[in-house]
Short mmCIF file of C-alpha atoms and ligand atoms in Angstrom, two decimals:
data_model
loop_
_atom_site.label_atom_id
_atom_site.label_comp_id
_atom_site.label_asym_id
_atom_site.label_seq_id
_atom_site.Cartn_x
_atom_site.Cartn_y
_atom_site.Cartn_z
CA UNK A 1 -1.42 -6.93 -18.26
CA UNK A 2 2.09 -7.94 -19.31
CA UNK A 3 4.47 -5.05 -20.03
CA UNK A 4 5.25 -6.00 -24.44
CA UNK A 5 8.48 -4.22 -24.12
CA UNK A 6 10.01 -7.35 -21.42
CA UNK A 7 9.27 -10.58 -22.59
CA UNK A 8 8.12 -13.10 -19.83
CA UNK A 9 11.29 -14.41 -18.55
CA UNK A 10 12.58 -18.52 -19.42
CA UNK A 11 13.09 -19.43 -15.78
CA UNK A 12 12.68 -18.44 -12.49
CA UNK A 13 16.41 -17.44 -12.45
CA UNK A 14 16.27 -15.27 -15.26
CA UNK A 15 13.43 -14.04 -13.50
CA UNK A 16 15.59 -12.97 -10.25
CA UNK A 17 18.27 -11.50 -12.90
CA UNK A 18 15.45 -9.40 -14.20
CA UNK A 19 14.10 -7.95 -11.04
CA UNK A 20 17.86 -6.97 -10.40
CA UNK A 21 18.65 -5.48 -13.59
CA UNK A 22 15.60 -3.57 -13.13
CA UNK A 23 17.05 -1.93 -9.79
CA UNK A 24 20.18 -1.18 -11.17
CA UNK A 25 18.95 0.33 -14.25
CA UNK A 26 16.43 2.47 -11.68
CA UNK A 27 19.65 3.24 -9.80
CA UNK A 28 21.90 4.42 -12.69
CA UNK A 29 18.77 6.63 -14.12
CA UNK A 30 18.26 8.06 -10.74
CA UNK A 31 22.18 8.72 -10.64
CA UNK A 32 21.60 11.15 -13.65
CA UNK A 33 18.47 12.32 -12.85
CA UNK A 34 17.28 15.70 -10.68
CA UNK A 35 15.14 14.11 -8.25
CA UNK A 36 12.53 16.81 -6.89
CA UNK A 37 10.05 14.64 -4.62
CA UNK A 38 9.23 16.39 -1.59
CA UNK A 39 9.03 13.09 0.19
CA UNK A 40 12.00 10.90 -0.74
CA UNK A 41 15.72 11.27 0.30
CA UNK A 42 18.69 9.37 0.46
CA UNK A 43 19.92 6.86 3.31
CA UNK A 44 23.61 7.28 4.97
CA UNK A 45 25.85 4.64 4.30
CA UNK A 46 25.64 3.91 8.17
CA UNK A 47 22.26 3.43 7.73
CA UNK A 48 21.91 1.45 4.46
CA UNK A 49 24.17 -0.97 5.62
CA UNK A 50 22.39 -2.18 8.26
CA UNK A 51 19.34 -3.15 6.23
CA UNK A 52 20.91 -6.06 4.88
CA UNK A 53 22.32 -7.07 8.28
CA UNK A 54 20.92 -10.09 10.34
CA UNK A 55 18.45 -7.61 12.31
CA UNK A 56 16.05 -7.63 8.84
CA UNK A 57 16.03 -11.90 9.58
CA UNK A 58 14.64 -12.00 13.32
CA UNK A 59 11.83 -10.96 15.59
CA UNK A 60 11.46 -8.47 18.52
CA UNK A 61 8.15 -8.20 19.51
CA UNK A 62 7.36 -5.96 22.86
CA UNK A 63 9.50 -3.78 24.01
CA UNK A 64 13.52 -3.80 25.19
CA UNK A 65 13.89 -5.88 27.93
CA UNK A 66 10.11 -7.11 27.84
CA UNK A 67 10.19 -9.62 24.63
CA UNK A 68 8.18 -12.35 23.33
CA UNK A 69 11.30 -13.99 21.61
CA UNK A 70 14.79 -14.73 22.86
CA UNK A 71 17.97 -13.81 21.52
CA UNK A 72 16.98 -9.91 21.38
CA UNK A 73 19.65 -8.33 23.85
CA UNK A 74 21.81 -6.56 20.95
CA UNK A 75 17.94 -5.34 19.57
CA UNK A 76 17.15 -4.07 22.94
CA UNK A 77 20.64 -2.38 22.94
CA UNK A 78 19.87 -0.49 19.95
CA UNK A 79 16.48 0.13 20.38
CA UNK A 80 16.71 2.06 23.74
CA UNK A 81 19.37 4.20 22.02
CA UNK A 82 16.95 4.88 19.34
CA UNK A 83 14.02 5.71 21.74
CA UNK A 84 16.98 7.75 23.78
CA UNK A 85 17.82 9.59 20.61
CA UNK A 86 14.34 10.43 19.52
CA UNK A 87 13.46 11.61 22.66
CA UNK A 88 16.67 13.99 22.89
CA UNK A 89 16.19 15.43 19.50
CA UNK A 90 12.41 16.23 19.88
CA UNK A 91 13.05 17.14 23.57
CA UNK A 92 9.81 14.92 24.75
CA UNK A 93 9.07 12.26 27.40
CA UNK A 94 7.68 10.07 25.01
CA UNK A 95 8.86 7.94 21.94
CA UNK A 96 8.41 4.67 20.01
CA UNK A 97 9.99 3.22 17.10
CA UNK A 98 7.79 0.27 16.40
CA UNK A 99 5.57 1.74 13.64
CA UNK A 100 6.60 0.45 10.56
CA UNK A 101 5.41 3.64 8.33
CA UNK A 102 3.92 7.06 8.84
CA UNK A 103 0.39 5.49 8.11
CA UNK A 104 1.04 2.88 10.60
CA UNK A 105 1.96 5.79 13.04
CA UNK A 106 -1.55 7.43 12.23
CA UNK A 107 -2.81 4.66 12.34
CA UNK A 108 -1.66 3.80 15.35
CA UNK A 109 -3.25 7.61 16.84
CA UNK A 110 -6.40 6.78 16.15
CA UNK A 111 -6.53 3.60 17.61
CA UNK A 112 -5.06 5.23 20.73
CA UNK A 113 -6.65 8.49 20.81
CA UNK A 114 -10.18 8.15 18.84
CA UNK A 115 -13.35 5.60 19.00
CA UNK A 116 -15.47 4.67 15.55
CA UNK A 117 -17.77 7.68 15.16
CA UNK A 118 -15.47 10.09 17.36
CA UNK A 119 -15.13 13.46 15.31
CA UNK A 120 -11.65 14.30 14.24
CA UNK A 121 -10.18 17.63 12.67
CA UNK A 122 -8.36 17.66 9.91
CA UNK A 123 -7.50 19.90 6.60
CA UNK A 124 -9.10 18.86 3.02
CA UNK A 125 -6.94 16.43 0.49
CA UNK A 126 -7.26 19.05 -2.21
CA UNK A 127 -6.27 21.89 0.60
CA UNK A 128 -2.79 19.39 1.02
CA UNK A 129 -3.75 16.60 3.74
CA UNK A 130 -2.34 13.30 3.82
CA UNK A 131 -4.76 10.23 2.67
CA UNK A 132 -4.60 9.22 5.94
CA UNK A 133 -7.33 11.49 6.09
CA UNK A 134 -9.66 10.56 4.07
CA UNK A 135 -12.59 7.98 4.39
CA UNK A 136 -10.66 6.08 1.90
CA UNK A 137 -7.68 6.12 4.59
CA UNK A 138 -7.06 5.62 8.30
CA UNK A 139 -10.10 7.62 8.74
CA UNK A 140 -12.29 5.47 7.28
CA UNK A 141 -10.45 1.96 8.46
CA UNK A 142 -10.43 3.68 12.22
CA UNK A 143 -14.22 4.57 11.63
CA UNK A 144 -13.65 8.60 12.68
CA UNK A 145 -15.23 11.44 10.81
CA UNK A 146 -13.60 14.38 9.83
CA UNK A 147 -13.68 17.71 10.84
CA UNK A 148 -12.34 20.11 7.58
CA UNK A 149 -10.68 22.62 9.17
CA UNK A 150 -11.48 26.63 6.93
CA UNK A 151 -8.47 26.91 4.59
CA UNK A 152 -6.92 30.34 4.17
CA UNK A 153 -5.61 29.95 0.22
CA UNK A 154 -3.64 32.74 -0.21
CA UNK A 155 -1.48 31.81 3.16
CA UNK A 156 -1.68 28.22 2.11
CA UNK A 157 -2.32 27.52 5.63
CA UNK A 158 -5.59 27.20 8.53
CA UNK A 159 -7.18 29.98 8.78
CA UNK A 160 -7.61 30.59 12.85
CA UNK A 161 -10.82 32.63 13.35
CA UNK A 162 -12.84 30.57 11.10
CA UNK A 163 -11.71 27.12 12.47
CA UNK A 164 -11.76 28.19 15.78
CA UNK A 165 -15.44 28.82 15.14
CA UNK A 166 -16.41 25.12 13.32
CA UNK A 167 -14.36 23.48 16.55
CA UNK A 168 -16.41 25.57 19.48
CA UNK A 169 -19.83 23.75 17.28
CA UNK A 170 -18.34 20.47 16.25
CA UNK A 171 -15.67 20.02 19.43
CA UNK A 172 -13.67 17.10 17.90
CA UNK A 173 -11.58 14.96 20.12
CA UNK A 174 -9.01 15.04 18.41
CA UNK A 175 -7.43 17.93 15.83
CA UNK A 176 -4.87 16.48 13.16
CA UNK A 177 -2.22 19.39 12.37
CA UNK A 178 -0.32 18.14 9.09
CA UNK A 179 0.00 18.04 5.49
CA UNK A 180 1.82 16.42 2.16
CA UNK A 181 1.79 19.98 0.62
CA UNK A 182 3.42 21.43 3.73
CA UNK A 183 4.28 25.45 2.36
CA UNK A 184 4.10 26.70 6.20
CA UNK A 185 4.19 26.10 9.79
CA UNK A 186 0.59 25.37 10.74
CA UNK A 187 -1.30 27.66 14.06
CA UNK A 188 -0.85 24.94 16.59
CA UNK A 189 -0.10 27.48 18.97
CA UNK A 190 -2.72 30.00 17.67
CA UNK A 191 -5.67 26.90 17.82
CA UNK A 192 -4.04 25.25 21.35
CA UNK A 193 -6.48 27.37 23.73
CA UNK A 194 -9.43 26.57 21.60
CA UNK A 195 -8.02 23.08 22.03
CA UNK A 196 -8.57 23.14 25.64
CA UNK A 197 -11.75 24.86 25.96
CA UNK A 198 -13.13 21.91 23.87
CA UNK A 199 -11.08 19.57 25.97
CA UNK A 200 -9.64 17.59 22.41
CA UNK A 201 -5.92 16.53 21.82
CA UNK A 202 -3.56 18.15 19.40
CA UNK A 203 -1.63 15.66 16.87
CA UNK A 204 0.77 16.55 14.56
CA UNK A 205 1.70 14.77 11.58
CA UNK A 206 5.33 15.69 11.22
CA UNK A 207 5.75 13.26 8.17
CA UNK A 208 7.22 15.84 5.88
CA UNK A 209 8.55 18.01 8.11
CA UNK A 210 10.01 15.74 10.92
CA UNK A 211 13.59 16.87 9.36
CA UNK A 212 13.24 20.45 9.56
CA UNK A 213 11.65 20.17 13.22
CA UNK A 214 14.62 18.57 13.99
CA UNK A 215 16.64 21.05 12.66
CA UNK A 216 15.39 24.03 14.33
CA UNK A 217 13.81 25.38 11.00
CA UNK A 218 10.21 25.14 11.02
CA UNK A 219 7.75 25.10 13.78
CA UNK A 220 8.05 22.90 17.06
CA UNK A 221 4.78 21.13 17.63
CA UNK A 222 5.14 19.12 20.93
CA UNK A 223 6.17 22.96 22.43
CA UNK A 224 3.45 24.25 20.47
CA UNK A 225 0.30 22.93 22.10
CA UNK A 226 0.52 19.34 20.49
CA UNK A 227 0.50 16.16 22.44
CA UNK A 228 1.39 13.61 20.29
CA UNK A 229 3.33 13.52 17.34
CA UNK A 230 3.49 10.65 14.34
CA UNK A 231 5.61 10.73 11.09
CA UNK A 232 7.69 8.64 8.68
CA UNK A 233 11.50 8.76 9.01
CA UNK A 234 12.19 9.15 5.13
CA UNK A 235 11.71 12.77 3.76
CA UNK A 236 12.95 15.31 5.08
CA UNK A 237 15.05 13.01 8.05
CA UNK A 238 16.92 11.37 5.51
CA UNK A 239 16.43 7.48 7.40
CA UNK A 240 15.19 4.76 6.49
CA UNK A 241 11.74 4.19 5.42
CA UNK A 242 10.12 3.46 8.68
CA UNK A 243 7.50 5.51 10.97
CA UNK A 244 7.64 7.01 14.55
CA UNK A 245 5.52 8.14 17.63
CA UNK A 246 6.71 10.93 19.67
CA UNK A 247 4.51 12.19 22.73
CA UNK A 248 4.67 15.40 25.40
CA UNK A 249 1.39 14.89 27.95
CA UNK A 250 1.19 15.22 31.27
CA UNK A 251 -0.83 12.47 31.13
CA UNK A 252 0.77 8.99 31.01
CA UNK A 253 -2.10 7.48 29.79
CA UNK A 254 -1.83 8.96 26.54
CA UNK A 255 1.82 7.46 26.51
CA UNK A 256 0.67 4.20 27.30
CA UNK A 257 -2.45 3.86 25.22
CA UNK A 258 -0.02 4.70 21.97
CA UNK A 259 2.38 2.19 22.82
CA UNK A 260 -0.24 -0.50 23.18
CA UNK A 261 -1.20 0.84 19.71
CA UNK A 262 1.99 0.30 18.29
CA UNK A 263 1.76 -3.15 19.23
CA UNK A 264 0.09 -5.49 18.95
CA UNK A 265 -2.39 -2.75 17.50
CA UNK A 266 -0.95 -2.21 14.30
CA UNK A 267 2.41 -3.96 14.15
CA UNK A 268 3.44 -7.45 15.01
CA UNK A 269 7.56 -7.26 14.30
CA UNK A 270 8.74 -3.85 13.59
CA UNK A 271 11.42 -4.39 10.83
CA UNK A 272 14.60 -4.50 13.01
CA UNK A 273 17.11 -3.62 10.29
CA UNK A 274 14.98 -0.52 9.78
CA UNK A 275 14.76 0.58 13.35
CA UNK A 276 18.62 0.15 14.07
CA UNK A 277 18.58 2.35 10.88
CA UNK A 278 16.73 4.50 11.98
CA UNK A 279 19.38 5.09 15.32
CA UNK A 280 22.10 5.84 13.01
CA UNK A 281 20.18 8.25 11.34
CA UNK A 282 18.71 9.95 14.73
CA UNK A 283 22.36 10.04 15.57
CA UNK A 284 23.45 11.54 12.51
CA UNK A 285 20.75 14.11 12.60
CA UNK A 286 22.10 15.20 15.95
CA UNK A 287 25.16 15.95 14.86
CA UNK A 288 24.08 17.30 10.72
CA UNK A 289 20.95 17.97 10.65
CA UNK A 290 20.47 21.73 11.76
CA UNK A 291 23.09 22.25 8.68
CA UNK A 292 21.50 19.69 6.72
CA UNK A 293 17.56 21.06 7.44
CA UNK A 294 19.11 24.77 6.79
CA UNK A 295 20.34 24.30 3.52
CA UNK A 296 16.90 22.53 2.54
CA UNK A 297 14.90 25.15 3.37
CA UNK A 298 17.39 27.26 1.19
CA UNK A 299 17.34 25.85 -1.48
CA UNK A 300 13.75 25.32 -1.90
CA UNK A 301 13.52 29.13 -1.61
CA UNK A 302 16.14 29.53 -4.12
CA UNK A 303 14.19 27.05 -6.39
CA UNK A 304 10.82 29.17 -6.27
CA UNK A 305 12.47 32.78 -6.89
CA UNK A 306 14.44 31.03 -9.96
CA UNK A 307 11.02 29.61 -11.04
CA UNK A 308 9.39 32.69 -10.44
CA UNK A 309 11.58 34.93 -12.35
CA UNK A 310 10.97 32.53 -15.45
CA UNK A 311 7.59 32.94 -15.55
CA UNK A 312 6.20 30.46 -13.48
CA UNK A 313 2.83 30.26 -11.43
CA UNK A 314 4.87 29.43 -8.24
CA UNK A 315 2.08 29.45 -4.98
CA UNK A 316 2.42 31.88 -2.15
CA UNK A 317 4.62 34.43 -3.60
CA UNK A 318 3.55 37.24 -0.85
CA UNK A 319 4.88 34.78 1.94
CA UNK A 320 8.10 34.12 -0.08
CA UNK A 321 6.90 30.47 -1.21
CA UNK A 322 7.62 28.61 1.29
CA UNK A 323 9.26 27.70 4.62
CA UNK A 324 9.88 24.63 4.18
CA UNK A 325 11.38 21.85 1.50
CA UNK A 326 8.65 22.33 -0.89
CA UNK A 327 6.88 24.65 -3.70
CA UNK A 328 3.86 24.69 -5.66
CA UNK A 329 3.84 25.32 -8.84
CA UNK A 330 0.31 25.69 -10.84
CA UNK A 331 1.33 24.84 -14.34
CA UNK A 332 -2.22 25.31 -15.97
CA UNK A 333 -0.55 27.24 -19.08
CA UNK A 334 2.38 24.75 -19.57
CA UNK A 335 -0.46 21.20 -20.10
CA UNK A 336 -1.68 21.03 -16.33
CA UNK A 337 0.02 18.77 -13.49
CA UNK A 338 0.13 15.42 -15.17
CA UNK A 339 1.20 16.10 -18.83
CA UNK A 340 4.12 18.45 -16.82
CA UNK A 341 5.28 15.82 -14.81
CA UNK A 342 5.49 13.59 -17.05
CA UNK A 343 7.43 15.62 -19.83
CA UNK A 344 9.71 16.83 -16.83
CA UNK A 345 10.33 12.72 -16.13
CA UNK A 346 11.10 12.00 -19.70
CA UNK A 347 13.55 14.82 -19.65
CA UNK A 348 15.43 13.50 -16.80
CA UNK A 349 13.59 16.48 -13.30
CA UNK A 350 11.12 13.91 -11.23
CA UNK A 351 8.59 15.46 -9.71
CA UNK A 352 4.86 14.91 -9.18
CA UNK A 353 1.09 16.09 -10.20
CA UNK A 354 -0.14 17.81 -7.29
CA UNK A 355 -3.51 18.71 -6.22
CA UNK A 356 -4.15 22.29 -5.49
CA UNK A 357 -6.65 24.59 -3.89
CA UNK A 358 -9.19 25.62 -5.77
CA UNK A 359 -8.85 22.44 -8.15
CA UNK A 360 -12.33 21.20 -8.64
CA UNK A 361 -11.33 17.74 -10.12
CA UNK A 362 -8.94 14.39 -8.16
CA UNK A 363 -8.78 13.63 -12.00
CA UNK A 364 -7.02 16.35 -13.31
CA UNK A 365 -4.31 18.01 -10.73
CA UNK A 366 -3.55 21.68 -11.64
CA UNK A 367 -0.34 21.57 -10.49
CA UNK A 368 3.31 20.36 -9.40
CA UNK A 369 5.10 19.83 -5.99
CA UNK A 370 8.77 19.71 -6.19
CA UNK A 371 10.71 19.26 -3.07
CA UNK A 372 14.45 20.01 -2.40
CA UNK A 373 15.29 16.99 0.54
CA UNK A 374 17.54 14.64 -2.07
CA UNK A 375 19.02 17.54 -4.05
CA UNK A 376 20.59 19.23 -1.14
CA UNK A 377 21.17 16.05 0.53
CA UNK A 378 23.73 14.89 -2.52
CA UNK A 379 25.27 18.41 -1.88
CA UNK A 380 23.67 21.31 -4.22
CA UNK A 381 23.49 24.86 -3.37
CA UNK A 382 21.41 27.91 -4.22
CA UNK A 383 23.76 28.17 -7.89
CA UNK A 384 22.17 24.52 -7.98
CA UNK A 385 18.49 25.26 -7.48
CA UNK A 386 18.93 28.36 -10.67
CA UNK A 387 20.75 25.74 -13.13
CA UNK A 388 16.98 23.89 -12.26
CA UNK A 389 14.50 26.17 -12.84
CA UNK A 390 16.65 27.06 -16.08
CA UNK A 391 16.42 23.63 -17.06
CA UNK A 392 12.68 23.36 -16.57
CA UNK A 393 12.35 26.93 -18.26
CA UNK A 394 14.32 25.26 -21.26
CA UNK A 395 11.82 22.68 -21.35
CA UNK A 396 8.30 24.43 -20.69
CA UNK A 397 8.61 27.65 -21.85
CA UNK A 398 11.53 27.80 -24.85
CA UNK A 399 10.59 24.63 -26.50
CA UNK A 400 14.70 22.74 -26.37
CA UNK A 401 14.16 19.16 -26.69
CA UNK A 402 13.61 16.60 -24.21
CA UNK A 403 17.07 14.61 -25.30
CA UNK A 404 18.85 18.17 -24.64
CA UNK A 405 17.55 18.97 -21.24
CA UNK A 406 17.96 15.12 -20.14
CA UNK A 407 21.72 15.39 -20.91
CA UNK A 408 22.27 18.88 -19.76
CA UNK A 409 20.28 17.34 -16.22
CA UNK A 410 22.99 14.90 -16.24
CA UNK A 411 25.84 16.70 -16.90
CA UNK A 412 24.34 19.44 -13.68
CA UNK A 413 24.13 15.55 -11.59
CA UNK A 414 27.70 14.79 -12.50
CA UNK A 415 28.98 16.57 -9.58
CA UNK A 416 26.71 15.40 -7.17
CA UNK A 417 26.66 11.63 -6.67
CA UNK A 418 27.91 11.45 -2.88
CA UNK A 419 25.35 11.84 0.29
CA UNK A 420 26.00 14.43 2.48
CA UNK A 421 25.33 15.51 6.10
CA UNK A 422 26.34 11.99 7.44
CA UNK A 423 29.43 9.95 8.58
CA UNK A 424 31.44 8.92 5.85
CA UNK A 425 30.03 11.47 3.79
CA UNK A 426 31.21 11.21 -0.10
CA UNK A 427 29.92 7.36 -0.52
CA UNK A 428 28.02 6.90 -3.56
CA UNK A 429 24.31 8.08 -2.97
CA UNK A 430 22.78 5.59 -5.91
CA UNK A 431 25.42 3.17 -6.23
CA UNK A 432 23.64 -0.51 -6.31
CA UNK A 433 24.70 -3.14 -4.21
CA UNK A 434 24.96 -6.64 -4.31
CA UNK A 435 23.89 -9.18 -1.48
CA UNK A 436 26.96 -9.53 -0.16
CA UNK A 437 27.90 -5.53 0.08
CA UNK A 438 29.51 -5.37 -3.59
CA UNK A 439 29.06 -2.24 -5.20
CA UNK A 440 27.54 -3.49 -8.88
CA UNK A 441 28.41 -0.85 -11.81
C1 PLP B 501 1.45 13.97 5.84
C2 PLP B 501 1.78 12.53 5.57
N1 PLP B 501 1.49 11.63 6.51
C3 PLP B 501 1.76 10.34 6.33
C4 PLP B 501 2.36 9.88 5.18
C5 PLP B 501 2.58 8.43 4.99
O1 PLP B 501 3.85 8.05 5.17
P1 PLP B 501 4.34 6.59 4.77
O2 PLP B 501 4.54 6.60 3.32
O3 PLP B 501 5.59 6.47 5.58
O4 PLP B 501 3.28 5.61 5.19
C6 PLP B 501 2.69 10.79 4.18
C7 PLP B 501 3.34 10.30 2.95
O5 PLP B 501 3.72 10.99 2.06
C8 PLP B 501 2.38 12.15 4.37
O6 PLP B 501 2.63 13.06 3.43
#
């Protein structure tokens, strides 16, 4: 149905100048805005620039030096020094760029690694897996069942002895480690010996984390027990939005079967501009991203002991929160997930309803994630993450208007327009460009 509030445009130019005002008013609301999504983050300049370079107009299928098309020597170039930096950072044998998303990439694992009807292990939605999961998902398009692995609540994470049990009796072939509410490193290397008895490959979805593995701060699946690892390359790495496969097996048919995945199984091109991207941001995690992945781990600490201390029902308080980029907040007294999330997007905080264990309706979400990758990537601290939770306090608990906590979330954004952790660090993080590299006001 037609939006009332933007009249069907004259012409098909007023139509184009309507699509871009839209993005630039998105831009300049995002500018003043507190943007808590656990899965978005902000591109280098580096990076963004080469999206609208002539890569994003031409075709590379195959692999460097083994194309389909011609004209694809400066896409080999940068393509081997993105496989060469993924492969450095990760410290693994295998890697390829050519998934397009981090659903493509799991898609591109079970096409590899499982058959229609195989058995594969995985946690519940409403326990934080991915949809790629579910029989709605890649599951369900690959034709695999799932496993649900026993969920330890109060840990927010597997619980060994009783999933080590339900694997001996079900023996998947493959055991997905990896979640969108990702609180805590997950017992890869507790579950890798049951692994082996039952003979089944360990995959890791590193989608959320793939920053923070990077960065030395959270676990280290390939090390771990895992063979193969899949993610996106926009959360907390702060790339472009684009997926990857990573692999350690001493196998090389595991190797080989996921590159034939990659393509032709599940891509045709793989979004050049993105890829080369993607190599600037590798590069710049090399050289920022231990600092960078630090400082988000930080601060989403910070964030839960400021919400805690104003009364909120933050998850996992025992284990300190969280060890990662994200909380959990269950916000049952403030209105529930949805009606919080909302008010919190009027008032200028984005952040999303959020499943949570024990929640017995999809419907109805009983709570919040809020993650700190964009917040610390524009440069904001610990003193940061307090002004926050004050600012949500205001607007939950003490009852200030929406108007006032929208312009006090602004004036807190002021200082913090620039990306950080990056060459030429400092550039305007939401600035809007036009097509021929003009930063539009
Ligand atoms: C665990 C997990 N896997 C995969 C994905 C999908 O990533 P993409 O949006 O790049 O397809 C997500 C997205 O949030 C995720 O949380």
């Amino acid at each position: 149905m037609a939006d009332p509030s933007s009249p069907p445009a004259a012409s098909m130019a007023e139509v184009v100048e309507q699509v871009r005002n839209a993005v630039r008013v998105h831009s300049r609301r995002f500018e003043r805005a507190i943007p808590l999504i656990a899965s978005e983050n902000l591109l280098s300049p580096y990076a963004k620039e080469l999206l609208i370079s002539d890569f994003h107009s031409r075709y590379a299928e195959g692999l460097p030096g083994e194309r389909y098309y011609e004209g694809n020597e400066q896409v080999d170039e940068v393509e081997r020094i993105c496989l060469d930096l993924a492969r450095r950072l990760f410290r693994c044998s295998f890697a390829d760029v050519r998934p397009i998303s981090g659903t493509v990439a799991n898609l591109a694992v079970l096409k590899a690694l499982a058959a229609p009807g195989d058995l594969v292990g995985t946690a519940r939605l409403s326990d934080g897996a991915h949809i790629s999961s579910a029989g709605f998902g890649a599951f369900g398009l690959r034709g695999v069942k799932p496993v649900h692995y026993a969920w330890d609540e109060e840990r927010m994470t597997i619980d060994v002895p009783k999933t080590r049990a339900l694997l001996l009796e079900a023996r998947p072939k493959l055991c997905l480690f990896g979640l969108s509410l990702f609180l805590f490193p997950l017992p890869v290397k507790e579950l890798a010996p049951t692994l082996q008895e039952i003979g089944a490959l360990g995959w890791y979805d590193a989608a959320h984390v793939l920053g923070l593995i990077a960065g030395g701060q959270f676990q280290d699946p390939l090390h771990e027990g895992c063979s193969v690892l899949s993610a996106s390359t926009h959360k907390t790495l702060p790339g472009p939005q684009h997926g990857l496969l990573l692999g350690e097996s001493k196998d090389p048919e595991v190797g080989r079967k996921l590159a034939s995945a990659a393509f032709p199984g599940v891509t045709s091109n793989h979004h050049l501009n993105a890829m080369a991207a993607l190599a600037v941001s590798l590069a710049e995690t090399h050289e920022f991203g231990r600092a960078y992945a630090k400082q988000v781990v930080a601060n989403a600490r910070a964030l839960a002991l400021a919400l805690h201390e104003r009364g909120f029902d933050v998850l996992a308080e025992k284990l300190g929160f969280t060890a990662s980029h994200t909380i959990a907040v269950r916000v049952a007294k403030e209105g529930g997930g949805e009606s919080v999330a909302q008010r919190l997007a009027a008032a200028g905080i984005i952040t999303n309803k959020n499943l949570l264990p024990g929640d017995t309706s999809p419907k109805h979400p009983g709570g919040i994630r809020l993650g700190s990758p964009e917040v610390t990537r524009v440069g904001m601290k610990e003193r940061e993450m307090v002004r926050i939770a004050e600012l949500l306090d205001d607007l939950l608990h003490k009852g200030v208007p929406t108007e006032r906590v929208l312009e006090a979330a602004a004036e807190l954004k002021k200082g913090f327009t620039g990306v950080q952790y990056c060459f030429g660090a400092g550039e305007a993080a939401y600035r809007y460009y036009d097509l021929v590299g003009r930063p539009v006001s």
